[in-house]
Structures are given as structure tokens and as C-alpha cells.
């Protein structure tokens, strides 16, 4: 692998950010670009909230709350308490420090900056070495069709209803007309691009919206570099969140094998947990078993090294 080899990692929030952090830590500076899902974005209290971008920024900057798994550590909640006292909308929690991100993002967007430019500013101010890009500067909004309540916007489903209503279908409104963010298109065309990684994110809620932006799925189908995915399902269960529940509701068996079929034709290497060793994968795909449950920072960097190894990246280049 050449000295300037670049990696592009597709990520949602919590699961994806864990591996993104591991990769950021083991790769030489300037080699990693993380492409974030923006299908979860929404306007709340007049502010543009980008949950997956923020989880990635806070995680890569070491500002994330390791207990809750979202938002910033050492957060205070004066704003929420005051809002509640006024009878305001309090179903979506915004910590005081987190609020600053949404206020600043919204100000810059209102001044005419693109989401890419705003994300780049935040990345730079937070001192993050890896690049972080939204999948698109155009709005794409994930919507969830539920059995009991019909179509719900994503955050009212995910946070407001805690993923309780049974899911029948998903849609990514706006995706058809969205364009890949300029940095994403450039990263895909970069001659130095050596591999694409699909992080262990929810395939349906975090990765599919990225693949729905025209050009993205095709660039994986017609890939000129290896694509590696890490399964977010370990021994039939999600580590966190609604992935397994949603798979059952969509009529799919929650398993690494289902993840493998979902990525058929897009992925060359699927990293599965050691608990799923020996998994049969579709033709054209190779399964590699590794410890994929990332509880500690060491787990994250170890999995990142295993991913690079599976891609044939020289250990020396990743030290
Ligand atoms: P969200 O946007 O915050 O829901 O985050 P993601 O879509 O990026 O991550 C959710 C997925 O991450 C779930 O399917 C989890 O099973 C998976 N996940 C979380 N932590 C881990 C981990 O340590 N290892 C693996 N393999 N998957 C994980």
C-alpha cells in the first residue's frame, strides 16, 4: 500500500464512531476520511441537529460521553431544565455544551455555508486529524413506516417513541435528488483511495441512507478498491440499539449472515465476530473473524488493526 494511501469509512453514530476512533488512532495522520449518515438530521427548536456527525466529532475529539453513548461528557442540563419549566418541547435532550454545536451549525448554515463547510469548521476547531464529511449537503430525511402509527419522522420514532412501534418500511426522503457532498465525490475519485470500510453501523438506518444518495451504491458496485464491512450483529444480537429488533420486524433473521446478504455485491470482506466464525457468506465475499465487541479504547484500536490487516495494509504503515 502506498505511503499516501487513503481510507474512506462509512459510518452512522455510536457503533460506527467506535471503529472510526480506532482507525483514527492507528493510522498515520491524514489518511482517514469518515463519511457520516445525515438521514437522522432534523431541525429541532429551530436548530439544525446532525446526530451522527456530532457523535463522530465528539468521539474523535475525545469529548463523547462514554456512559450515555451520545452527546458530550461532563455535560450540564440547565437549558433543558429551563425549557421544561417554560413548557417547551423536552422530548429530545440537548445538553448545554451540545447546544453550542447546534447553535453554531445553524448560524453558519443560515449565513449560507454548506453542511460540509460547517462540519469542516467544527472538525478543525475540535482538533480532529481525520476528515469528517456529511454524505450530502442536500437534505435527506429518513422516515419510518410503523404498523400502529403510520409514517413517522426519524427522531420522533427513534427518540420520541424509543423505537417501540413495529417497523414495516423505511424511506429516505430527498435521497433521489441529493448529490454526494463534494468531498465525498473527491474521496471516491482520489487515486490514493486504497479501501472503503463500512463501519459496524445499523445497515438499514445508518448505511442504507448513504447508499441511497445517487452515485454511492454504484461506486461500491463498480469499486476499484476493496470494500470491507464490519458486522454490527454479534451472535444474533445488536450490541446496542434497535438493529436486531428492526431486522425481525422487517422479516429478517438478526444475524451476521443477514448482514452479509444485505451487503452482497458491495463488499469483498466481511469482518464478523469470533462468535460467528465459520459463517457462510455469499459468493465473492470473504469472511474474517475477529473480536469485534469494542468495549474499551484498546478494543477499538485492535479491531482497527485487524481491519487494516485484512485489507493487506502493512502493519508498519499503520503504527
Ligand atoms: P447510531 O446511528 O447511533 O444508531 O449508530 P450506528 O448505526 O453507527 O451503530 C448502531 C449499531 O452499532 C448497532 O447495530 C450495534 O449493534 C452496533 N455496535 C455498537 N457497538 C458495537 C461494537 O462494539 N461492535 C460491533 N460489532 N457493533 C457494535
Tab-separated table of C-alpha atoms and ligand atoms in Angstrom:
chain	number	residue	atom	x	y	z
A	1	UNK	CA	0.000	0.000	0.000
A	2	UNK	CA	1.457	3.366	-0.994
A	3	UNK	CA	2.665	5.917	1.522
A	4	UNK	CA	-0.228	8.282	0.833
A	5	UNK	CA	-2.944	5.586	0.801
A	6	UNK	CA	-6.348	6.899	1.875
A	7	UNK	CA	-9.209	5.104	3.606
A	8	UNK	CA	-12.851	6.108	3.388
A	9	UNK	CA	-15.118	4.878	6.202
A	10	UNK	CA	-18.936	4.979	6.005
A	11	UNK	CA	-20.466	5.495	9.428
A	12	UNK	CA	-23.593	6.115	11.415
A	13	UNK	CA	-23.341	7.239	15.021
A	14	UNK	CA	-22.380	5.172	18.005
A	15	UNK	CA	-21.229	1.831	16.502
A	16	UNK	CA	-19.542	3.447	13.538
A	17	UNK	CA	-17.781	6.059	15.634
A	18	UNK	CA	-16.186	3.336	17.766
A	19	UNK	CA	-14.337	1.874	14.783
A	20	UNK	CA	-13.684	5.330	13.301
A	21	UNK	CA	-11.899	6.233	16.539
A	22	UNK	CA	-9.826	3.035	16.394
A	23	UNK	CA	-8.840	3.765	12.784
A	24	UNK	CA	-8.081	7.408	13.591
A	25	UNK	CA	-5.757	6.267	16.363
A	26	UNK	CA	-3.843	3.580	14.448
A	27	UNK	CA	-3.485	5.270	11.057
A	28	UNK	CA	-0.840	7.865	10.283
A	29	UNK	CA	-2.324	11.392	10.300
A	30	UNK	CA	-4.334	12.469	7.285
A	31	UNK	CA	-5.196	9.018	5.937
A	32	UNK	CA	-8.797	8.613	7.137
A	33	UNK	CA	-11.954	10.248	5.846
A	34	UNK	CA	-15.162	9.437	7.700
A	35	UNK	CA	-18.378	9.792	5.737
A	36	UNK	CA	-21.364	10.336	8.025
A	37	UNK	CA	-25.017	9.480	7.557
A	38	UNK	CA	-27.169	12.610	7.617
A	39	UNK	CA	-30.531	10.849	7.243
A	40	UNK	CA	-31.051	11.316	11.003
A	41	UNK	CA	-30.606	15.110	10.754
A	42	UNK	CA	-33.545	17.273	11.693
A	43	UNK	CA	-34.492	20.781	12.657
A	44	UNK	CA	-35.404	20.968	16.314
A	45	UNK	CA	-36.263	24.152	18.224
A	46	UNK	CA	-35.141	25.987	15.094
A	47	UNK	CA	-31.701	24.358	15.216
A	48	UNK	CA	-30.079	22.019	12.701
A	49	UNK	CA	-29.131	18.847	14.592
A	50	UNK	CA	-26.825	16.292	12.895
A	51	UNK	CA	-26.697	13.405	15.386
A	52	UNK	CA	-24.289	11.122	13.526
A	53	UNK	CA	-21.865	13.901	12.567
A	54	UNK	CA	-21.884	15.082	16.176
A	55	UNK	CA	-21.306	11.601	17.601
A	56	UNK	CA	-18.340	11.256	15.236
A	57	UNK	CA	-16.952	14.718	16.064
A	58	UNK	CA	-17.295	14.271	19.822
A	59	UNK	CA	-15.863	10.740	19.693
A	60	UNK	CA	-12.878	11.655	17.529
A	61	UNK	CA	-12.208	14.718	19.695
A	62	UNK	CA	-12.409	12.672	22.913
A	63	UNK	CA	-15.393	14.715	24.075
A	64	UNK	CA	-18.024	11.960	23.911
A	65	UNK	CA	-19.959	10.707	26.899
A	66	UNK	CA	-18.895	7.081	27.293
A	67	UNK	CA	-21.807	6.193	29.564
A	68	UNK	CA	-24.773	7.511	27.578
A	69	UNK	CA	-23.025	6.857	24.255
A	70	UNK	CA	-24.275	10.123	22.756
A	71	UNK	CA	-23.640	13.797	23.467
A	72	UNK	CA	-20.715	15.289	25.350
A	73	UNK	CA	-19.084	14.166	28.564
A	74	UNK	CA	-19.316	16.359	31.652
A	75	UNK	CA	-22.469	17.842	30.183
A	76	UNK	CA	-24.775	20.163	32.133
A	77	UNK	CA	-28.530	20.468	31.600
A	78	UNK	CA	-29.513	23.995	32.596
A	79	UNK	CA	-31.037	24.690	29.190
A	80	UNK	CA	-33.269	21.589	29.269
A	81	UNK	CA	-34.443	22.317	32.808
A	82	UNK	CA	-35.273	25.918	31.934
A	83	UNK	CA	-37.016	24.835	28.717
A	84	UNK	CA	-39.107	22.298	30.593
A	85	UNK	CA	-40.088	24.885	33.191
A	86	UNK	CA	-41.362	27.071	30.346
A	87	UNK	CA	-43.446	24.199	28.963
A	88	UNK	CA	-41.153	23.816	25.929
A	89	UNK	CA	-40.518	20.636	23.934
A	90	UNK	CA	-38.357	18.419	26.098
A	91	UNK	CA	-38.544	15.005	24.399
A	92	UNK	CA	-35.186	15.416	22.679
A	93	UNK	CA	-32.379	16.099	25.133
A	94	UNK	CA	-29.855	18.794	24.325
A	95	UNK	CA	-27.075	19.334	26.848
A	96	UNK	CA	-25.683	22.833	27.297
A	97	UNK	CA	-22.365	22.115	25.567
A	98	UNK	CA	-24.061	20.153	22.798
A	99	UNK	CA	-26.451	23.043	22.275
A	100	UNK	CA	-23.496	25.255	21.334
A	101	UNK	CA	-22.737	22.902	18.418
A	102	UNK	CA	-26.287	23.120	17.092
A	103	UNK	CA	-26.480	26.894	17.551
A	104	UNK	CA	-23.174	27.456	15.750
A	105	UNK	CA	-24.032	24.995	12.960
A	106	UNK	CA	-27.423	26.640	12.456
A	107	UNK	CA	-25.889	30.136	12.399
A	108	UNK	CA	-23.346	29.142	9.755
A	109	UNK	CA	-25.942	27.324	7.637
A	110	UNK	CA	-28.236	30.368	7.828
A	111	UNK	CA	-25.291	32.507	6.678
A	112	UNK	CA	-25.132	30.344	3.543
A	113	UNK	CA	-22.394	27.826	4.355
A	114	UNK	CA	-22.843	24.227	3.282
A	115	UNK	CA	-23.109	21.399	5.819
A	116	UNK	CA	-19.702	20.186	4.553
A	117	UNK	CA	-18.102	23.573	5.248
A	118	UNK	CA	-19.699	23.814	8.680
A	119	UNK	CA	-18.611	20.262	9.571
A	120	UNK	CA	-15.073	21.070	8.450
A	121	UNK	CA	-15.008	24.173	10.676
A	122	UNK	CA	-16.215	22.187	13.684
A	123	UNK	CA	-13.693	19.393	12.966
A	124	UNK	CA	-10.859	21.874	12.767
A	125	UNK	CA	-11.893	23.725	15.956
A	126	UNK	CA	-12.137	20.422	17.816
A	127	UNK	CA	-8.618	19.461	16.697
A	128	UNK	CA	-9.594	16.250	14.897
A	129	UNK	CA	-6.978	14.869	12.493
A	130	UNK	CA	-9.233	12.719	10.301
A	131	UNK	CA	-11.590	14.292	7.787
A	132	UNK	CA	-15.314	14.142	8.560
A	133	UNK	CA	-17.812	14.645	5.738
A	134	UNK	CA	-21.599	14.597	5.566
A	135	UNK	CA	-22.811	12.197	2.861
A	136	UNK	CA	-24.567	15.118	1.203
A	137	UNK	CA	-25.092	18.841	1.633
A	138	UNK	CA	-28.670	18.343	0.471
A	139	UNK	CA	-31.383	17.270	2.908
A	140	UNK	CA	-32.092	13.535	3.095
A	141	UNK	CA	-34.580	12.550	5.776
A	142	UNK	CA	-35.078	9.007	6.995
A	143	UNK	CA	-38.727	8.149	7.664
A	144	UNK	CA	-40.088	5.052	9.304
A	145	UNK	CA	-43.390	3.388	8.405
A	146	UNK	CA	-44.824	1.829	11.545
A	147	UNK	CA	-47.669	-0.621	11.907
A	148	UNK	CA	-49.509	1.308	14.590
A	149	UNK	CA	-48.760	4.941	13.752
A	150	UNK	CA	-48.075	5.088	10.015
A	151	UNK	CA	-45.144	7.127	8.729
A	152	UNK	CA	-43.030	8.809	11.425
A	153	UNK	CA	-40.106	11.156	11.017
A	154	UNK	CA	-36.930	9.535	12.246
A	155	UNK	CA	-36.267	11.325	15.543
A	156	UNK	CA	-39.887	11.183	16.744
A	157	UNK	CA	-39.661	7.412	16.073
A	158	UNK	CA	-36.152	6.858	17.443
A	159	UNK	CA	-36.095	9.161	20.434
A	160	UNK	CA	-39.715	10.242	20.874
A	161	UNK	CA	-41.161	6.711	20.638
A	162	UNK	CA	-37.948	4.880	21.665
A	163	UNK	CA	-38.198	2.634	18.566
A	164	UNK	CA	-41.238	0.905	20.107
A	165	UNK	CA	-43.661	0.904	17.151
A	166	UNK	CA	-43.170	-2.055	14.837
A	167	UNK	CA	-41.397	-1.073	11.615
A	168	UNK	CA	-42.832	-2.014	8.214
A	169	UNK	CA	-40.693	0.020	5.844
A	170	UNK	CA	-38.082	2.758	5.646
A	171	UNK	CA	-37.759	5.681	3.244
A	172	UNK	CA	-35.039	8.225	2.663
A	173	UNK	CA	-36.897	11.343	1.555
A	174	UNK	CA	-34.876	13.593	-0.723
A	175	UNK	CA	-32.203	10.986	-1.418
A	176	UNK	CA	-33.062	10.684	-5.108
A	177	UNK	CA	-32.374	14.362	-5.690
A	178	UNK	CA	-29.445	14.644	-3.292
A	179	UNK	CA	-25.889	14.960	-4.546
A	180	UNK	CA	-22.917	13.416	-2.810
A	181	UNK	CA	-21.050	16.097	-0.866
A	182	UNK	CA	-18.163	17.442	-2.996
A	183	UNK	CA	-15.593	15.989	-0.604
A	184	UNK	CA	-17.190	12.543	-0.875
A	185	UNK	CA	-17.093	12.563	-4.665
A	186	UNK	CA	-13.447	13.723	-4.492
A	187	UNK	CA	-12.550	10.999	-1.967
A	188	UNK	CA	-14.119	8.330	-4.210
A	189	UNK	CA	-12.163	9.629	-7.232
A	190	UNK	CA	-8.891	10.103	-5.356
A	191	UNK	CA	-6.218	7.902	-6.970
A	192	UNK	CA	-4.782	7.412	-3.474
A	193	UNK	CA	-8.005	5.785	-2.226
A	194	UNK	CA	-6.925	2.293	-1.125
A	195	UNK	CA	-10.035	0.866	0.544
A	196	UNK	CA	-13.546	1.634	1.709
A	197	UNK	CA	-14.766	0.495	5.101
A	198	UNK	CA	-18.374	0.127	6.164
A	199	UNK	CA	-18.311	0.576	9.928
A	200	UNK	CA	-20.403	-1.629	12.275
A	201	UNK	CA	-23.385	0.688	11.979
A	202	UNK	CA	-27.048	-0.139	11.545
A	203	UNK	CA	-27.210	-1.302	7.884
A	204	UNK	CA	-30.813	-0.140	7.458
A	205	UNK	CA	-30.821	3.174	9.330
A	206	UNK	CA	-27.216	4.351	9.038
A	207	UNK	CA	-25.622	2.805	5.936
A	208	UNK	CA	-28.609	2.475	3.569
A	209	UNK	CA	-29.295	6.252	3.605
A	210	UNK	CA	-25.670	6.797	2.499
A	211	UNK	CA	-26.072	4.181	-0.246
A	212	UNK	CA	-29.311	5.885	-1.330
A	213	UNK	CA	-27.506	9.049	-2.433
A	214	UNK	CA	-27.099	8.653	-6.202
A	215	UNK	CA	-23.594	7.527	-7.097
A	216	UNK	CA	-22.723	5.939	-3.789
A	217	UNK	CA	-24.109	2.443	-4.291
A	218	UNK	CA	-22.809	2.415	-7.874
A	219	UNK	CA	-19.341	3.386	-6.712
A	220	UNK	CA	-19.329	0.375	-4.372
A	221	UNK	CA	-20.750	-1.930	-7.042
A	222	UNK	CA	-18.118	-0.789	-9.538
A	223	UNK	CA	-15.366	-0.475	-6.955
A	224	UNK	CA	-11.737	-0.251	-7.956
A	225	UNK	CA	-10.579	-0.728	-4.348
A	226	UNK	CA	-11.546	-3.389	-1.799
A	227	UNK	CA	-14.587	-2.750	0.360
A	228	UNK	CA	-14.654	-4.196	3.874
A	229	UNK	CA	-17.615	-4.152	6.252
A	230	UNK	CA	-17.727	-4.967	9.959
A	231	UNK	CA	-20.904	-6.673	11.133
A	232	UNK	CA	-22.892	-4.755	13.765
A	233	UNK	CA	-24.615	-8.024	14.682
A	234	UNK	CA	-22.744	-10.378	17.003
A	235	UNK	CA	-24.160	-13.875	17.614
A	236	UNK	CA	-27.625	-12.785	16.518
A	237	UNK	CA	-27.729	-9.686	18.684
A	238	UNK	CA	-27.077	-5.983	18.323
A	239	UNK	CA	-24.547	-4.589	20.764
A	240	UNK	CA	-26.788	-1.589	21.316
A	241	UNK	CA	-29.887	-0.064	19.785
A	242	UNK	CA	-32.733	-1.358	17.666
A	243	UNK	CA	-30.875	-3.103	14.805
A	244	UNK	CA	-31.893	-6.679	15.742
A	245	UNK	CA	-35.470	-5.689	16.691
A	246	UNK	CA	-35.877	-3.833	13.413
A	247	UNK	CA	-34.489	-6.793	11.429
A	248	UNK	CA	-37.086	-9.101	12.994
A	249	UNK	CA	-39.850	-6.592	12.242
A	250	UNK	CA	-38.705	-6.397	8.616
A	251	UNK	CA	-38.946	-10.192	8.413
A	252	UNK	CA	-35.192	-10.752	8.551
A	253	UNK	CA	-33.317	-13.058	10.883
A	254	UNK	CA	-30.983	-10.940	13.018
A	255	UNK	CA	-27.618	-12.500	12.210
A	256	UNK	CA	-24.267	-11.722	10.653
A	257	UNK	CA	-25.398	-13.898	7.719
A	258	UNK	CA	-28.261	-11.473	7.037
A	259	UNK	CA	-25.799	-8.572	7.181
A	260	UNK	CA	-23.619	-10.470	4.672
A	261	UNK	CA	-26.580	-10.878	2.290
A	262	UNK	CA	-27.508	-7.217	2.721
A	263	UNK	CA	-24.044	-6.189	1.518
A	264	UNK	CA	-23.843	-8.768	-1.273
A	265	UNK	CA	-22.271	-7.276	-4.390
A	266	UNK	CA	-20.962	-4.290	-2.450
A	267	UNK	CA	-18.436	-5.801	-0.075
A	268	UNK	CA	-15.374	-8.027	-0.582
A	269	UNK	CA	-14.524	-8.730	3.043
A	270	UNK	CA	-16.939	-9.030	5.964
A	271	UNK	CA	-15.386	-8.915	9.406
A	272	UNK	CA	-17.593	-10.891	11.778
A	273	UNK	CA	-17.176	-11.534	15.439
A	274	UNK	CA	-15.304	-14.624	16.613
A	275	UNK	CA	-18.666	-15.821	17.920
A	276	UNK	CA	-19.777	-16.052	14.264
A	277	UNK	CA	-16.621	-17.723	12.990
A	278	UNK	CA	-17.244	-20.106	10.074
A	279	UNK	CA	-20.155	-18.044	8.763
A	280	UNK	CA	-21.138	-18.861	5.172
A	281	UNK	CA	-21.095	-15.688	3.068
A	282	UNK	CA	-22.311	-15.030	-0.487
A	283	UNK	CA	-20.016	-15.785	-3.405
A	284	UNK	CA	-17.456	-13.050	-3.970
A	285	UNK	CA	-17.301	-12.198	-0.276
A	286	UNK	CA	-14.761	-13.417	2.250
A	287	UNK	CA	-15.476	-13.592	5.988
A	288	UNK	CA	-12.774	-12.788	8.521
A	289	UNK	CA	-13.384	-13.478	12.206
A	290	UNK	CA	-12.064	-11.075	14.851
A	291	UNK	CA	-13.088	-9.811	18.277
A	292	UNK	CA	-15.490	-7.047	17.230
A	293	UNK	CA	-17.132	-6.040	20.512
A	294	UNK	CA	-15.471	-2.710	21.299
A	295	UNK	CA	-15.803	-2.012	24.998
A	296	UNK	CA	-12.506	-0.205	25.536
A	297	UNK	CA	-10.237	2.061	23.505
A	298	UNK	CA	-7.872	-0.902	23.163
A	299	UNK	CA	-10.695	-2.984	21.640
A	300	UNK	CA	-11.245	-0.193	19.114
A	301	UNK	CA	-7.601	0.075	18.066
A	302	UNK	CA	-7.190	-3.706	17.999
A	303	UNK	CA	-10.178	-4.118	15.690
A	304	UNK	CA	-8.883	-1.248	13.533
A	305	UNK	CA	-5.560	-3.083	13.153
A	306	UNK	CA	-7.355	-6.316	12.274
A	307	UNK	CA	-9.356	-4.441	9.633
A	308	UNK	CA	-6.186	-2.981	8.124
A	309	UNK	CA	-4.521	-6.400	8.225
A	310	UNK	CA	-7.490	-7.966	6.409
A	311	UNK	CA	-7.065	-5.289	3.738
A	312	UNK	CA	-3.402	-6.170	3.381
A	313	UNK	CA	-2.306	-2.839	4.813
A	314	UNK	CA	1.286	-3.186	6.013
A	315	UNK	CA	1.478	-3.163	9.810
A	316	UNK	CA	4.317	-0.620	9.599
A	317	UNK	CA	2.122	1.871	7.750
A	318	UNK	CA	-0.465	1.646	10.497
A	319	UNK	CA	1.751	2.043	13.527
B	1	LIG	P1	-26.480	5.134	15.649
B	1	LIG	O1	-26.580	5.962	14.388
B	1	LIG	O2	-26.068	5.931	16.850
B	1	LIG	O3	-27.610	4.188	15.868
B	1	LIG	O4	-25.202	4.246	15.437
B	1	LIG	P2	-24.710	3.207	14.373
B	1	LIG	O5	-25.723	2.880	13.338
B	1	LIG	O6	-23.360	3.644	13.920
B	1	LIG	O7	-24.489	2.000	15.351
B	1	LIG	C1	-25.504	1.124	15.783
B	1	LIG	C2	-25.023	-0.280	15.570
B	1	LIG	O8	-23.722	-0.414	16.128
B	1	LIG	C3	-25.857	-1.357	16.246
B	1	LIG	O9	-26.306	-2.226	15.246
B	1	LIG	C4	-24.880	-2.063	17.180
B	1	LIG	O10	-25.066	-3.477	17.196
B	1	LIG	C5	-23.553	-1.728	16.581
B	1	LIG	N1	-22.477	-1.681	17.556
B	1	LIG	C6	-22.368	-0.876	18.635
B	1	LIG	N2	-21.238	-1.146	19.306
B	1	LIG	C7	-20.619	-2.165	18.643
B	1	LIG	C8	-19.425	-2.904	18.871
B	1	LIG	O11	-18.689	-2.677	19.821
B	1	LIG	N3	-19.120	-3.882	17.950
B	1	LIG	C9	-19.929	-4.159	16.885
B	1	LIG	N4	-19.561	-5.132	16.044
B	1	LIG	N5	-21.075	-3.491	16.661
B	1	LIG	C10	-21.401	-2.502	17.524
